[in-house]
Amino acid sequence: MMTVGFIGLGNMGGPMAANLAKAGYRVFGYDLHWDAQERLTEAGGVAAATVAEAVRDAEVVVSMLPAGKHVRGVYTGADGVIANAPKGALLIDSSTIDVDSARAVAEAARAAGLLMVDAPVSGGVGGATAGTLTFMVGGEQEAFDRAKPVLSAMGKNIIHAGGAGTGQAAKICNNMILGISMVAVSEAFVLAERLGLDAQKLFDIASTSSGQCWSLTSYCPVPGPVATSPANRDYQPGFAAQMMLKDLKLAQEAAQSAGAATPLGAQAAALYALFCNAGHADMDFSGIVKYLRGDA
Ligand code: NAD
């Protein structure tokens, strides 16, 4: 039975760790919140008192933390993962964080003789619970090959994106497309309303024309055309606007550091910041249509 140390047992990490326990891994988990640790115990795992204790006997370490500063804090330093994991352990960070932090921590692991991958996910809490997440993995081939069976216990699609940091790069590039396209689709529905074009008619035409995209056909921001859209449940998330803003900001940081021109990504980030600051941070990100319409 393989031993996994799991750090960060929140909305995503909790069900991911539970799926590892269900698949037969011995899971030692650590979180700052005791109730998160208790849920792991109920799911068949073991609560550890510190990061060091969680990873001491681990063959694989998985982390699911809020942001880059948490990942740097948990992995580096005398009490951290890198100093306390056994020689030969594989480290997997599945948090969505900035590319620079991902590469810095992977380099610290490499310097200590440990293999590491960044493996952010798509699929949300529903996918984490069902074990159907998509993992975008950055790191050496050997590390990917070792990570794949562990990730398969938590997800359905496991894709090797390239070297260290490219999993995070894939995640923020994808979500930048999503943020921009949701604004574009929302603008089109607002314009259609002003021009007297019925929303269902616009949907029927654009979804079979060149305007077709996921934000339109799978996640339509107005009520009616797509039954499963958050628009039909008053924009309950789903994917909260503040999470979209976090990812758009990460894309902007990365674009600045890499010297890439992303003017529409910058506009989308600015719009989502206004939307969140107007009190809608917890609304689904497709609620941006209400903001553009002038009624949010
Ligand atoms: P969350 O806030 O529910 O969970 C994070 C957990 O990390 C918390 O329980 C917190 O107590 C713990 N934590 C923070 N610092 C710690 C430390 N030093 N030591 C131990 N535990 C610590 O967040 P989440 O929704 O589970 O998201 C986690 C990551 O997954 C984020 O990077 C997020 O962007 C990404 N993500 C989330 C979703 C989603 O739908 N929630 C989807 C895709 C990706």
Coordinates of C-alpha atoms and ligand atoms in Angstrom, one line a residue, residues 7-16 30-33 36 39 51 64-68 70-71 73-74 94-97 120-126 133 171 175 238-240 243 246-247 250, ligand 1:
I7 CA -1.2 19.0 2.4
G8 CA -4.3 21.3 2.1
L9 CA -7.6 19.5 2.7
G10 CA -10.1 22.3 1.6
N11 CA -12.9 22.3 -0.9
M12 CA -10.8 20.6 -3.5
G13 CA -8.1 18.8 -1.5
G14 CA -10.6 17.2 0.9
P15 CA -12.4 15.2 -1.7
M16 CA -9.2 14.5 -3.7
Y30 CA -2.4 18.1 7.1
D31 CA -4.4 21.3 7.0
L32 CA -4.5 24.4 9.2
H33 CA -8.1 23.7 9.9
A36 CA -10.7 19.5 7.4
R39 CA -13.2 14.9 7.3
V51 CA 3.6 19.2 7.4
M64 CA -3.8 21.6 -2.9
L65 CA -3.2 25.1 -1.4
P66 CA -4.7 28.6 -2.2
A67 CA -1.8 30.5 -3.8
G68 CA 2.0 30.7 -4.6
H70 CA 1.3 29.2 0.6
V71 CA 3.0 26.7 -1.7
G73 CA 5.8 28.3 2.6
V74 CA 4.7 24.7 2.8
S94 CA -2.0 20.7 -7.7
S95 CA -2.7 24.2 -6.5
T96 CA -3.3 26.9 -9.2
I97 CA -0.4 29.3 -8.6
P120 CA -3.1 22.1 -11.5
V121 CA -6.6 20.9 -12.3
S122 CA -9.8 21.7 -14.1
G123 CA -13.2 20.4 -13.1
G124 CA -14.0 22.1 -9.8
V125 CA -15.4 20.6 -6.6
G126 CA -17.8 18.4 -8.6
L133 CA -10.6 16.0 -12.7
K171 CA -4.1 26.3 -16.7
N175 CA -8.8 30.2 -18.2
G238 CA -20.2 27.0 -10.6
F239 CA -17.0 28.8 -10.9
A240 CA -17.0 32.0 -8.7
M243 CA -11.7 32.5 -8.8
K246 CA -7.5 35.1 -9.5
D247 CA -6.6 33.1 -12.7
L250 CA -2.0 35.1 -12.7
Ligands
NAD1 P1 -9.7 26.1 -0.1 O1 -9.4 27.5 0.5 O2 -11.0 25.5 0.1 O3 -8.6 25.1 0.4 C1 -7.2 25.4 0.7 C2 -6.9 24.7 2.0 O4 -5.5 25.0 2.2 C3 -7.6 25.3 3.2 O5 -8.3 24.2 3.9 C4 -6.5 25.9 4.1 O6 -6.7 25.8 5.5 C5 -5.3 25.1 3.6 N1 -4.0 25.7 3.9 C6 -3.6 27.0 3.6 N2 -2.4 27.2 4.1 C7 -2.0 26.0 4.6 C8 -0.7 25.6 5.2 N3 0.3 26.4 5.4 N4 -0.7 24.3 5.6 C9 -1.7 23.5 5.5 N5 -2.9 23.8 4.9 C10 -3.0 25.1 4.5 O7 -9.4 26.2 -1.7 P2 -9.8 25.2 -2.8 O8 -11.1 25.6 -3.5 O9 -9.7 23.8 -2.3 O10 -8.7 25.5 -3.9 C11 -7.3 25.0 -3.8 C12 -6.6 25.3 -5.0 O11 -7.2 24.7 -6.1 C13 -6.5 26.8 -5.4 O12 -5.2 27.1 -5.9 C14 -7.6 27.0 -6.4 O13 -7.3 28.1 -7.3 C15 -7.5 25.7 -7.2 N6 -8.7 25.3 -7.8 C16 -10.0 25.4 -7.2 C17 -11.1 25.1 -7.9 C18 -12.5 25.2 -7.2 O14 -13.5 25.1 -7.9 N7 -12.5 25.4 -5.9 C19 -11.1 24.6 -9.2 C20 -9.8 24.4 -9.8 C21 -8.7 24.8 -9.1

